[in-house]
Amino acid sequence: MKTILKLTTFTVALFMFSCMENKGKEYATAEEIPVNREMQAELTSPPNVPRPVGKRKAKKLIVNMEILEQESEITNGVSYVYWTFGGTVPGSFIRTRVGDEVEFTLSNHPDNKLPHNIDLHAVNGPGGGAESSFVAPGYEKTFSFKTLNPGLYVYHCATAPVGMHIANGMYGLILVEPEGGLPPVDKEYYIMQGDFYTKGKNGERGLQPFDMQKAIDEDADYVVFNGSVDALTGDNALTAKVGETIRLYVGNGGPNLVSSFHVIGEIFDKVHVEGGDMINENVQTTLIPAGGAAIVEFKVDVPGSFILVDHSIFRAFNKGALGMLNVEGEERKKIYSGEIREGIYLPEGPTIQAMPTTDEIVESEIPAKNLEEQLKFGKQAYNQTCVACHQAEGQGIANAFPPLAKSDYLNADVNRSIDIVLHGLSGEITVNGDTYNSVMTKQMLSPDEIANVLTYVYNSWDNSGAVVTKEMVLKVKNQK
Amino acid sequence: MKFQAISIVFVLLVFQTVLFAQSDGMVFIEGSRYLPLYGRDSTVVEVKDFLMDQYPVTNADYEKFVKDNPKWRKSKVIKLFADDSYLNNWKNDLELKHSERADSPVTFVSWFAAKAYCDCQDKRLPTVDEWEYVGMADETTKDARSKKAYNEQILAWYEAPRSNENSIGQTPKNAYGVYDLHGLVWEWTQDFNSVMITGESRKDKDLDNNLFCGSAAVNATDLMNYAAFMRYAVRGSLKAKYAMKNLGFRCVKDSAIDQ
């Protein structure tokens, strides 16, 4: 006891000396930190995080989390029954500080089919809370724990079959900030990778059930950030301004795959390796284990779109592990003069790249019945296959990927367009007065899908309104 | 001669039906020995002949039961035997809410209540082993566990929301002639808590004969166990006074022939 007191006096003195405004008392162990009053924890859905703890004292922190089993879209036209903590994948973000006493109530919605529980990696105790929180549908369980170790931790469901509960989306992050909080930054976001296993292959329409065999084989159909393919793209892209410092809390729920987290066009100034105390600087790609996390920080120096990927790159462009950070502000030519895009990954395009063993491509499972359906399916195919290069409004990317919107090249010849989708195109072309010299690979789409996607393109963005049928596609295909 | 032989077979068949289906709404289950899904290191379980309710107990059945047995009415029930969720979908002591159907399975009933219901009819709740034994059947085979479609169908149900609101008898009849073991609601069993599940399923593999070995070291042949794991997880999460929206029951009876 005496030594502890001595130590305390010493550290306090040291603290006063180094930082006069900090009046906080130091404790030998986190266990001794007293709590002061009760506080309802703010929980947020991804990609948002609750307010930083700042200089607040340790408190009794009340966390109420609800488990919901619910259906939603994993990608355009494909839905999945997710099991969630708080209605989202990943689950709500929990923010605490060292010394907090967390009173955790886990409620299992009466409509749910299954019992669940929670294992928080931030807990020192058997099962990380799993045993005390095992709860039947329509019931709730409360347990409490004291946060002893600062860091970023994964939580997940640990009810049998454990792998299935995690595979269906039951994971999230809990942050334990050190005394005084993490240093302030301009923007903070919450991202979590997960792999999904569906009965149908990637992109197959309709409600897709979980496929246990594929999960066991670790043969993922989707690898995504924040639960679905478009959770961080288009309107859902993360945003920032030039000059801001961004902190990303990145977790990996698994169940199987390890993430090679990378932001195309950025270097992480700091990485809290594996979410712990060790800080590495100037990192290009950081490894995030399944059931692990990392805190990455970087300053955005120039405007543009920065692409977040799992650099196991087929997952990014073929399975969905791709997000976007849009940075606005003044160009800074000194730092970067050209176009903001790492072209090296993109020529492959986001469609499944496979060497067909025959010329035949499997038919799309449900042919469109009318023009309206053709447009709907076409849009889905566009969003899965074309959008990464030709962009959401068909605007393309200057000097790299030609526009499809109001495109003279496109509208001039329908059969040529069919041919390009069927067989790819390389070499110089002129579109709307600009020259492009790039490569588009042949796309693994069935004749039905090609007809749909081209009809969608021709009927969007002031194009000619041409309708492409399967027969037209087959005619071009059979000419060769 | 041939005609005569056929008619004898026919008569025998009729006789058998009469003999075995003596309790109304129950079907005869011929007992046997089998290896339960959780595979206790090749411990074979023996199930004796018994009779099982063809359908789960419905709201209408239960309405009649509470009419005759006031102590099981919502307002009268002893809290030790049924918690506050008991008959949560009832308007009052004797009537269901308008949104509920008479021919849906009764849910929001505790184990004590289910047991009392069966007792009243000279029946009892099935044991886990009996329930799982009949639950192995699909439409054509008594042990369909190795069939891919059987397992997929069950797992698909575990993902389908609000199936407790469906009417009984809509799922395909299984090889014994029993309906709705899968596809409607979970069902109480007499010894639902006999398998030790602590809530920490990863630890349980040491506890109870590899019950959860599948969650740690699974190979393809264990795939069929997943549906069973989920049922055992549900049973493990229950207490006898719980009353859940997705949990109903049916009764069984020892076979008269057997005695």
CSV table of N, CA, C and O in Angstrom, one decimal, chain A residues 295-395:
chain,number,residue,atom,x,y,z
A,295,ILE,N,-6.2,0.9,-35.0
A,295,ILE,CA,-6.6,2.2,-35.2
A,295,ILE,C,-5.6,2.9,-36.2
A,295,ILE,O,-4.4,2.8,-35.9
A,296,VAL,N,-6.1,3.4,-37.2
A,296,VAL,CA,-5.2,4.0,-38.2
A,296,VAL,C,-5.5,5.5,-38.3
A,296,VAL,O,-6.7,5.9,-38.2
A,297,GLU,N,-4.5,6.3,-38.5
A,297,GLU,CA,-4.6,7.8,-38.6
A,297,GLU,C,-3.8,8.3,-39.7
A,297,GLU,O,-2.7,7.8,-40.0
A,298,PHE,N,-4.4,9.2,-40.5
A,298,PHE,CA,-3.6,9.8,-41.6
A,298,PHE,C,-4.2,11.2,-41.9
A,298,PHE,O,-5.4,11.5,-41.6
A,299,LYS,N,-3.4,12.1,-42.4
A,299,LYS,CA,-3.8,13.4,-42.7
A,299,LYS,C,-4.1,13.4,-44.2
A,299,LYS,O,-3.3,12.8,-45.0
A,300,VAL,N,-5.2,13.9,-44.7
A,300,VAL,CA,-5.5,13.9,-46.1
A,300,VAL,C,-4.9,15.2,-46.7
A,300,VAL,O,-5.3,16.3,-46.3
A,301,ASP,N,-4.0,15.1,-47.6
A,301,ASP,CA,-3.2,16.2,-48.1
A,301,ASP,C,-3.8,16.8,-49.4
A,301,ASP,O,-3.7,18.0,-49.7
A,302,VAL,N,-4.5,16.0,-50.2
A,302,VAL,CA,-5.0,16.4,-51.4
A,302,VAL,C,-6.4,15.9,-51.6
A,302,VAL,O,-6.8,15.0,-51.0
A,303,PRO,N,-7.2,16.6,-52.5
A,303,PRO,CA,-8.6,16.2,-52.7
A,303,PRO,C,-8.7,15.0,-53.6
A,303,PRO,O,-7.7,14.7,-54.3
A,304,GLY,N,-9.8,14.3,-53.6
A,304,GLY,CA,-10.0,13.2,-54.5
A,304,GLY,C,-10.7,12.1,-53.8
A,304,GLY,O,-11.1,12.2,-52.6
A,305,SER,N,-10.9,11.0,-54.5
A,305,SER,CA,-11.5,9.8,-53.9
A,305,SER,C,-10.4,8.8,-53.5
A,305,SER,O,-9.6,8.4,-54.3
A,306,PHE,N,-10.4,8.4,-52.3
A,306,PHE,CA,-9.5,7.4,-51.8
A,306,PHE,C,-10.2,6.2,-51.5
A,306,PHE,O,-11.3,6.2,-50.9
A,307,ILE,N,-9.7,5.1,-52.0
A,307,ILE,CA,-10.4,3.8,-52.0
A,307,ILE,C,-9.8,2.9,-50.9
A,307,ILE,O,-8.7,2.7,-50.8
A,308,LEU,N,-10.8,2.5,-50.0
A,308,LEU,CA,-10.4,1.6,-48.9
A,308,LEU,C,-10.5,0.2,-49.4
A,308,LEU,O,-11.6,-0.1,-49.9
A,309,VAL,N,-9.5,-0.6,-49.2
A,309,VAL,CA,-9.6,-2.0,-49.7
A,309,VAL,C,-9.0,-3.0,-48.7
A,309,VAL,O,-8.2,-2.6,-47.8
A,310,ASP,N,-9.4,-4.2,-48.8
A,310,ASP,CA,-8.6,-5.3,-48.3
A,310,ASP,C,-7.7,-5.6,-49.5
A,310,ASP,O,-8.1,-6.0,-50.6
A,311,HIS,N,-6.4,-5.4,-49.2
A,311,HIS,CA,-5.4,-5.6,-50.3
A,311,HIS,C,-5.2,-7.0,-50.8
A,311,HIS,O,-4.4,-7.3,-51.6
A,312,SER,N,-5.9,-7.9,-50.2
A,312,SER,CA,-6.1,-9.3,-50.8
A,312,SER,C,-7.0,-9.0,-51.9
A,312,SER,O,-8.3,-9.1,-51.8
A,313,ILE,N,-6.5,-8.5,-53.1
A,313,ILE,CA,-7.2,-7.6,-53.9
A,313,ILE,C,-8.5,-8.1,-54.6
A,313,ILE,O,-9.4,-7.4,-55.0
A,314,PHE,N,-8.5,-9.4,-54.8
A,314,PHE,CA,-9.7,-10.0,-55.5
A,314,PHE,C,-10.9,-9.8,-54.6
A,314,PHE,O,-12.0,-9.7,-55.0
A,315,ARG,N,-10.7,-9.7,-53.3
A,315,ARG,CA,-11.8,-9.5,-52.3
A,315,ARG,C,-12.3,-8.1,-52.6
A,315,ARG,O,-13.5,-7.8,-52.5
A,316,ALA,N,-11.4,-7.1,-52.9
A,316,ALA,CA,-11.9,-5.8,-53.1
A,316,ALA,C,-12.7,-5.6,-54.4
A,316,ALA,O,-13.8,-5.1,-54.3
A,317,PHE,N,-12.2,-6.1,-55.4
A,317,PHE,CA,-12.8,-5.8,-56.7
A,317,PHE,C,-13.8,-6.9,-57.1
A,317,PHE,O,-14.6,-6.7,-58.1
A,318,ASN,N,-13.8,-8.0,-56.5
A,318,ASN,CA,-14.7,-9.1,-56.9
A,318,ASN,C,-15.7,-9.5,-55.9
A,318,ASN,O,-16.7,-10.1,-56.1
A,319,LYS,N,-15.4,-9.2,-54.6
A,319,LYS,CA,-16.3,-9.6,-53.5
A,319,LYS,C,-16.8,-8.5,-52.7
A,319,LYS,O,-17.6,-8.8,-51.8
A,320,GLY,N,-16.4,-7.3,-52.9
A,320,GLY,CA,-17.0,-6.1,-52.3
A,320,GLY,C,-16.3,-5.4,-51.2
A,320,GLY,O,-16.8,-4.4,-50.7
A,321,ALA,N,-15.0,-5.9,-50.9
A,321,ALA,CA,-14.3,-5.2,-49.8
A,321,ALA,C,-13.7,-3.9,-50.3
A,321,ALA,O,-12.5,-3.7,-50.4
A,322,LEU,N,-14.6,-2.9,-50.5
A,322,LEU,CA,-14.1,-1.7,-51.1
A,322,LEU,C,-15.0,-0.5,-50.6
A,322,LEU,O,-16.2,-0.6,-50.5
A,323,GLY,N,-14.3,0.5,-50.1
A,323,GLY,CA,-15.1,1.7,-49.6
A,323,GLY,C,-14.4,2.9,-50.2
A,323,GLY,O,-13.4,2.8,-50.8
A,324,MET,N,-15.1,4.0,-49.9
A,324,MET,CA,-14.5,5.3,-50.5
A,324,MET,C,-14.5,6.4,-49.5
A,324,MET,O,-15.4,6.5,-48.6
A,325,LEU,N,-13.4,7.2,-49.6
A,325,LEU,CA,-13.3,8.4,-48.7
A,325,LEU,C,-13.2,9.5,-49.7
A,325,LEU,O,-12.2,9.6,-50.5
A,326,ASN,N,-14.2,10.4,-49.8
A,326,ASN,CA,-14.1,11.5,-50.7
A,326,ASN,C,-13.6,12.7,-49.9
A,326,ASN,O,-14.2,13.2,-49.0
A,327,VAL,N,-12.5,13.3,-50.5
A,327,VAL,CA,-11.9,14.4,-49.8
A,327,VAL,C,-12.1,15.7,-50.7
A,327,VAL,O,-11.8,15.6,-51.9
A,328,GLU,N,-12.6,16.7,-50.1
A,328,GLU,CA,-12.9,17.9,-50.8
A,328,GLU,C,-11.9,19.0,-50.4
A,328,GLU,O,-11.4,19.0,-49.3
A,329,GLY,N,-11.6,19.9,-51.4
A,329,GLY,CA,-10.7,21.0,-51.0
A,329,GLY,C,-9.8,21.4,-52.2
A,329,GLY,O,-10.0,20.9,-53.3
A,330,GLU,N,-8.9,22.3,-51.9
A,330,GLU,CA,-8.0,22.8,-53.0
A,330,GLU,C,-7.0,21.8,-53.4
A,330,GLU,O,-6.5,21.0,-52.6
A,331,GLU,N,-6.8,21.8,-54.7
A,331,GLU,CA,-5.7,20.9,-55.3
A,331,GLU,C,-4.4,21.4,-54.7
A,331,GLU,O,-4.2,22.6,-54.5
A,332,ARG,N,-3.5,20.4,-54.4
A,332,ARG,CA,-2.1,20.8,-54.0
A,332,ARG,C,-1.1,20.1,-54.9
A,332,ARG,O,-0.7,19.0,-54.6
A,333,LYS,N,-0.9,20.8,-56.0
A,333,LYS,CA,-0.1,20.2,-57.1
A,333,LYS,C,1.3,19.8,-56.7
A,333,LYS,O,1.9,18.9,-57.3
A,334,LYS,N,1.8,20.5,-55.6
A,334,LYS,CA,3.1,20.1,-55.2
A,334,LYS,C,3.2,18.7,-54.6
A,334,LYS,O,4.1,18.0,-54.8
A,335,ILE,N,2.1,18.3,-53.9
A,335,ILE,CA,2.0,17.0,-53.3
A,335,ILE,C,1.6,16.0,-54.3
A,335,ILE,O,2.2,14.9,-54.4
A,336,TYR,N,0.7,16.4,-55.2
A,336,TYR,CA,0.2,15.4,-56.2
A,336,TYR,C,-0.3,16.2,-57.4
A,336,TYR,O,-1.2,17.0,-57.2
A,337,SER,N,0.2,15.8,-58.5
A,337,SER,CA,-0.2,16.6,-59.7
A,337,SER,C,-1.2,16.0,-60.6
A,337,SER,O,-2.0,16.7,-61.2
A,338,GLY,N,-1.2,14.7,-60.6
A,338,GLY,CA,-2.0,14.0,-61.6
A,338,GLY,C,-3.4,13.6,-61.1
A,338,GLY,O,-4.0,14.2,-60.2
A,339,GLU,N,-3.9,12.6,-61.8
A,339,GLU,CA,-5.3,12.1,-61.4
A,339,GLU,C,-5.1,11.2,-60.1
A,339,GLU,O,-4.2,10.5,-59.9
A,340,ILE,N,-6.2,11.3,-59.3
A,340,ILE,CA,-6.1,10.7,-58.0
A,340,ILE,C,-6.7,9.3,-58.1
A,340,ILE,O,-7.9,9.0,-57.8
A,341,ARG,N,-5.9,8.3,-58.5
A,341,ARG,CA,-6.4,7.0,-58.6
A,341,ARG,C,-5.2,6.0,-58.8
A,341,ARG,O,-4.3,6.4,-59.6
A,342,GLU,N,-5.1,5.0,-58.1
A,342,GLU,CA,-4.1,4.0,-58.4
A,342,GLU,C,-4.6,3.1,-59.5
A,342,GLU,O,-5.2,2.1,-59.2
A,343,GLY,N,-4.3,3.4,-60.7
A,343,GLY,CA,-4.8,2.6,-61.8
A,343,GLY,C,-4.4,1.2,-61.8
A,343,GLY,O,-5.0,0.4,-62.4
A,344,ILE,N,-3.3,0.9,-61.1
A,344,ILE,CA,-2.8,-0.5,-61.2
A,344,ILE,C,-3.7,-1.6,-60.8
A,344,ILE,O,-3.7,-2.7,-61.3
A,345,TYR,N,-4.7,-1.2,-60.0
A,345,TYR,CA,-5.6,-2.3,-59.5
A,345,TYR,C,-6.9,-2.4,-60.4
A,345,TYR,O,-7.5,-3.3,-60.5
A,346,LEU,N,-7.1,-1.3,-61.1
A,346,LEU,CA,-8.4,-1.2,-61.7
A,346,LEU,C,-8.6,-1.8,-63.0
A,346,LEU,O,-9.8,-2.2,-63.4
A,347,PRO,N,-7.6,-2.0,-63.9
A,347,PRO,CA,-7.8,-2.6,-65.2
A,347,PRO,C,-8.6,-3.9,-65.1
A,347,PRO,O,-9.3,-4.3,-66.0
A,348,GLU,N,-8.5,-4.6,-64.0
A,348,GLU,CA,-9.2,-5.9,-63.9
A,348,GLU,C,-10.7,-5.7,-63.8
A,348,GLU,O,-11.4,-6.6,-64.1
A,349,GLY,N,-11.1,-4.6,-63.3
A,349,GLY,CA,-12.6,-4.4,-63.2
A,349,GLY,C,-13.1,-5.2,-62.0
A,349,GLY,O,-12.4,-6.1,-61.6
A,350,PRO,N,-14.3,-4.9,-61.6
A,350,PRO,CA,-14.8,-5.6,-60.4
A,350,PRO,C,-15.6,-6.9,-60.6
A,350,PRO,O,-16.0,-7.5,-59.7
A,351,THR,N,-15.8,-7.2,-61.9
A,351,THR,CA,-16.6,-8.5,-62.1
A,351,THR,C,-15.7,-9.7,-61.8
A,351,THR,O,-14.5,-9.6,-61.9
A,352,ILE,N,-16.3,-10.8,-61.5
A,352,ILE,CA,-15.5,-12.0,-61.3
A,352,ILE,C,-14.6,-12.2,-62.5
A,352,ILE,O,-15.0,-12.3,-63.6
A,353,GLN,N,-13.3,-12.4,-62.2
A,353,GLN,CA,-12.4,-12.6,-63.3
A,353,GLN,C,-12.1,-14.1,-63.3
A,353,GLN,O,-11.4,-14.6,-62.5
A,354,ALA,N,-12.6,-14.8,-64.3
A,354,ALA,CA,-12.3,-16.2,-64.3
A,354,ALA,C,-12.0,-16.6,-65.8
A,354,ALA,O,-12.5,-15.9,-66.7
A,355,MET,N,-11.2,-17.6,-65.9
A,355,MET,CA,-10.9,-18.1,-67.3
A,355,MET,C,-12.0,-19.1,-67.6
A,355,MET,O,-12.1,-20.1,-67.0
A,356,PRO,N,-12.9,-18.7,-68.5
A,356,PRO,CA,-14.0,-19.7,-68.8
A,356,PRO,C,-13.4,-20.9,-69.5
A,356,PRO,O,-12.5,-20.8,-70.3
A,357,THR,N,-13.9,-22.1,-69.1
A,357,THR,CA,-13.3,-23.3,-69.7
A,357,THR,C,-14.0,-23.5,-71.0
A,357,THR,O,-13.4,-24.1,-71.9
A,358,THR,N,-15.1,-23.0,-71.3
A,358,THR,CA,-15.7,-23.0,-72.6
A,358,THR,C,-16.1,-21.6,-72.9
A,358,THR,O,-16.0,-20.7,-72.1
A,359,ASP,N,-16.7,-21.4,-74.1
A,359,ASP,CA,-17.2,-20.1,-74.5
A,359,ASP,C,-18.5,-19.8,-73.8
A,359,ASP,O,-18.9,-18.7,-73.8
A,360,GLU,N,-19.1,-20.8,-73.3
A,360,GLU,CA,-20.5,-20.6,-72.7
A,360,GLU,C,-20.4,-20.0,-71.3
A,360,GLU,O,-19.7,-20.4,-70.5
A,361,ILE,N,-21.2,-19.0,-71.1
A,361,ILE,CA,-21.4,-18.4,-69.8
A,361,ILE,C,-22.8,-18.8,-69.3
A,361,ILE,O,-23.7,-18.8,-70.0
A,362,VAL,N,-22.8,-19.1,-68.0
A,362,VAL,CA,-24.1,-19.6,-67.4
A,362,VAL,C,-25.1,-18.5,-67.6
A,362,VAL,O,-24.9,-17.3,-67.4
A,363,GLU,N,-26.3,-18.9,-67.9
A,363,GLU,CA,-27.4,-18.0,-68.1
A,363,GLU,C,-27.8,-17.3,-66.8
A,363,GLU,O,-27.7,-18.0,-65.7
A,364,SER,N,-28.2,-16.1,-66.9
A,364,SER,CA,-28.7,-15.5,-65.7
A,364,SER,C,-29.9,-16.2,-65.2
A,364,SER,O,-30.7,-16.7,-66.0
A,365,GLU,N,-30.1,-16.3,-63.9
A,365,GLU,CA,-31.1,-17.3,-63.5
A,365,GLU,C,-32.5,-16.9,-63.8
A,365,GLU,O,-33.4,-17.8,-64.1
A,366,ILE,N,-32.8,-15.6,-63.8
A,366,ILE,CA,-34.2,-15.2,-64.1
A,366,ILE,C,-34.1,-14.2,-65.3
A,366,ILE,O,-33.6,-13.1,-65.1
A,367,PRO,N,-34.6,-14.5,-66.5
A,367,PRO,CA,-34.6,-13.5,-67.5
A,367,PRO,C,-35.6,-12.4,-67.2
A,367,PRO,O,-36.6,-12.7,-66.6
A,368,ALA,N,-35.3,-11.2,-67.7
A,368,ALA,CA,-36.2,-10.1,-67.5
A,368,ALA,C,-37.4,-10.3,-68.3
A,368,ALA,O,-37.4,-10.8,-69.5
A,369,LYS,N,-38.6,-10.0,-67.8
A,369,LYS,CA,-39.9,-10.2,-68.5
A,369,LYS,C,-40.3,-9.0,-69.3
A,369,LYS,O,-41.0,-9.2,-70.3
A,370,ASN,N,-39.8,-7.8,-69.0
A,370,ASN,CA,-40.2,-6.6,-69.7
A,370,ASN,C,-39.1,-5.6,-69.6
A,370,ASN,O,-38.1,-5.8,-68.9
A,371,LEU,N,-39.3,-4.5,-70.3
A,371,LEU,CA,-38.3,-3.4,-70.3
A,371,LEU,C,-38.0,-2.9,-68.9
A,371,LEU,O,-36.9,-2.7,-68.5
A,372,GLU,N,-39.1,-2.8,-68.1
A,372,GLU,CA,-38.9,-2.3,-66.8
A,372,GLU,C,-38.0,-3.2,-65.9
A,372,GLU,O,-37.1,-2.7,-65.3
A,373,GLU,N,-38.2,-4.5,-66.1
A,373,GLU,CA,-37.3,-5.4,-65.4
A,373,GLU,C,-35.9,-5.4,-66.0
A,373,GLU,O,-34.9,-5.6,-65.2
A,374,GLN,N,-35.9,-5.3,-67.3
A,374,GLN,CA,-34.6,-5.2,-67.9
A,374,GLN,C,-33.7,-4.1,-67.3
A,374,GLN,O,-32.6,-4.2,-67.0
A,375,LEU,N,-34.4,-2.9,-67.2
A,375,LEU,CA,-33.7,-1.8,-66.6
A,375,LEU,C,-33.3,-2.0,-65.2
A,375,LEU,O,-32.2,-1.7,-64.8
A,376,LYS,N,-34.2,-2.7,-64.4
A,376,LYS,CA,-33.9,-2.9,-63.0
A,376,LYS,C,-32.7,-3.9,-62.9
A,376,LYS,O,-31.7,-3.6,-62.2
A,377,PHE,N,-32.8,-5.0,-63.6
A,377,PHE,CA,-31.7,-6.0,-63.5
A,377,PHE,C,-30.4,-5.4,-64.1
A,377,PHE,O,-29.3,-5.6,-63.6
A,378,GLY,N,-30.6,-4.6,-65.2
A,378,GLY,CA,-29.4,-3.9,-65.8
A,378,GLY,C,-28.7,-3.0,-64.8
A,378,GLY,O,-27.5,-3.0,-64.8
A,379,LYS,N,-29.5,-2.3,-64.0
A,379,LYS,CA,-28.9,-1.4,-63.1
A,379,LYS,C,-28.1,-2.2,-62.0
A,379,LYS,O,-27.0,-1.8,-61.6
A,380,GLN,N,-28.7,-3.3,-61.6
A,380,GLN,CA,-28.0,-4.2,-60.6
A,380,GLN,C,-26.7,-4.6,-61.2
A,380,GLN,O,-25.6,-4.6,-60.5
A,381,ALA,N,-26.7,-5.1,-62.4
A,381,ALA,CA,-25.5,-5.6,-63.1
A,381,ALA,C,-24.5,-4.5,-63.2
A,381,ALA,O,-23.3,-4.6,-63.0
A,382,TYR,N,-25.0,-3.3,-63.6
A,382,TYR,CA,-24.1,-2.1,-63.7
A,382,TYR,C,-23.4,-1.8,-62.4
A,382,TYR,O,-22.2,-1.6,-62.4
A,383,ASN,N,-24.2,-1.8,-61.3
A,383,ASN,CA,-23.6,-1.5,-60.0
A,383,ASN,C,-22.6,-2.6,-59.5
A,383,ASN,O,-21.8,-2.3,-58.7
A,384,GLN,N,-22.8,-3.8,-60.0
A,384,GLN,CA,-21.8,-4.8,-59.6
A,384,GLN,C,-20.6,-4.9,-60.5
A,384,GLN,O,-19.6,-5.3,-60.1
A,385,THR,N,-20.8,-4.5,-61.8
A,385,THR,CA,-19.7,-4.8,-62.7
A,385,THR,C,-19.1,-3.5,-63.3
A,385,THR,O,-17.9,-3.5,-63.5
A,386,CYS,N,-19.8,-2.5,-63.6
A,386,CYS,CA,-19.3,-1.4,-64.4
A,386,CYS,C,-18.9,-0.2,-63.6
A,386,CYS,O,-18.1,0.7,-64.0
A,387,VAL,N,-19.6,0.0,-62.4
A,387,VAL,CA,-19.6,1.3,-61.7
A,387,VAL,C,-18.2,1.7,-61.2
A,387,VAL,O,-17.9,2.9,-61.2
A,388,ALA,N,-17.3,0.8,-60.9
A,388,ALA,CA,-16.0,1.1,-60.4
A,388,ALA,C,-15.2,2.0,-61.4
A,388,ALA,O,-14.5,2.9,-61.0
A,389,CYS,N,-15.3,1.6,-62.7
A,389,CYS,CA,-14.6,2.4,-63.7
A,389,CYS,C,-15.4,3.5,-64.3
A,389,CYS,O,-15.0,4.6,-64.4
A,390,HIS,N,-16.6,3.1,-64.8
A,390,HIS,CA,-17.5,4.1,-65.5
A,390,HIS,C,-18.2,5.0,-64.5
A,390,HIS,O,-18.9,5.9,-65.0
A,391,GLN,N,-18.2,4.7,-63.2
A,391,GLN,CA,-18.8,5.6,-62.2
A,391,GLN,C,-20.3,5.6,-62.2
A,391,GLN,O,-21.0,5.2,-63.1
A,392,ALA,N,-20.9,6.0,-61.1
A,392,ALA,CA,-22.3,5.9,-60.8
A,392,ALA,C,-23.2,6.6,-61.8
A,392,ALA,O,-24.3,6.2,-62.2
A,393,GLU,N,-22.7,7.8,-62.3
A,393,GLU,CA,-23.6,8.5,-63.3
A,393,GLU,C,-23.0,8.3,-64.7
A,393,GLU,O,-23.3,9.2,-65.6
A,394,GLY,N,-22.3,7.3,-64.9
A,394,GLY,CA,-21.7,7.0,-66.2
A,394,GLY,C,-20.7,8.1,-66.7
A,394,GLY,O,-20.4,8.2,-67.8
A,395,GLN,N,-20.2,8.9,-65.7
A,395,GLN,CA,-19.3,10.0,-66.1
A,395,GLN,C,-17.9,9.5,-66.4
A,395,GLN,O,-17.1,10.3,-67.0
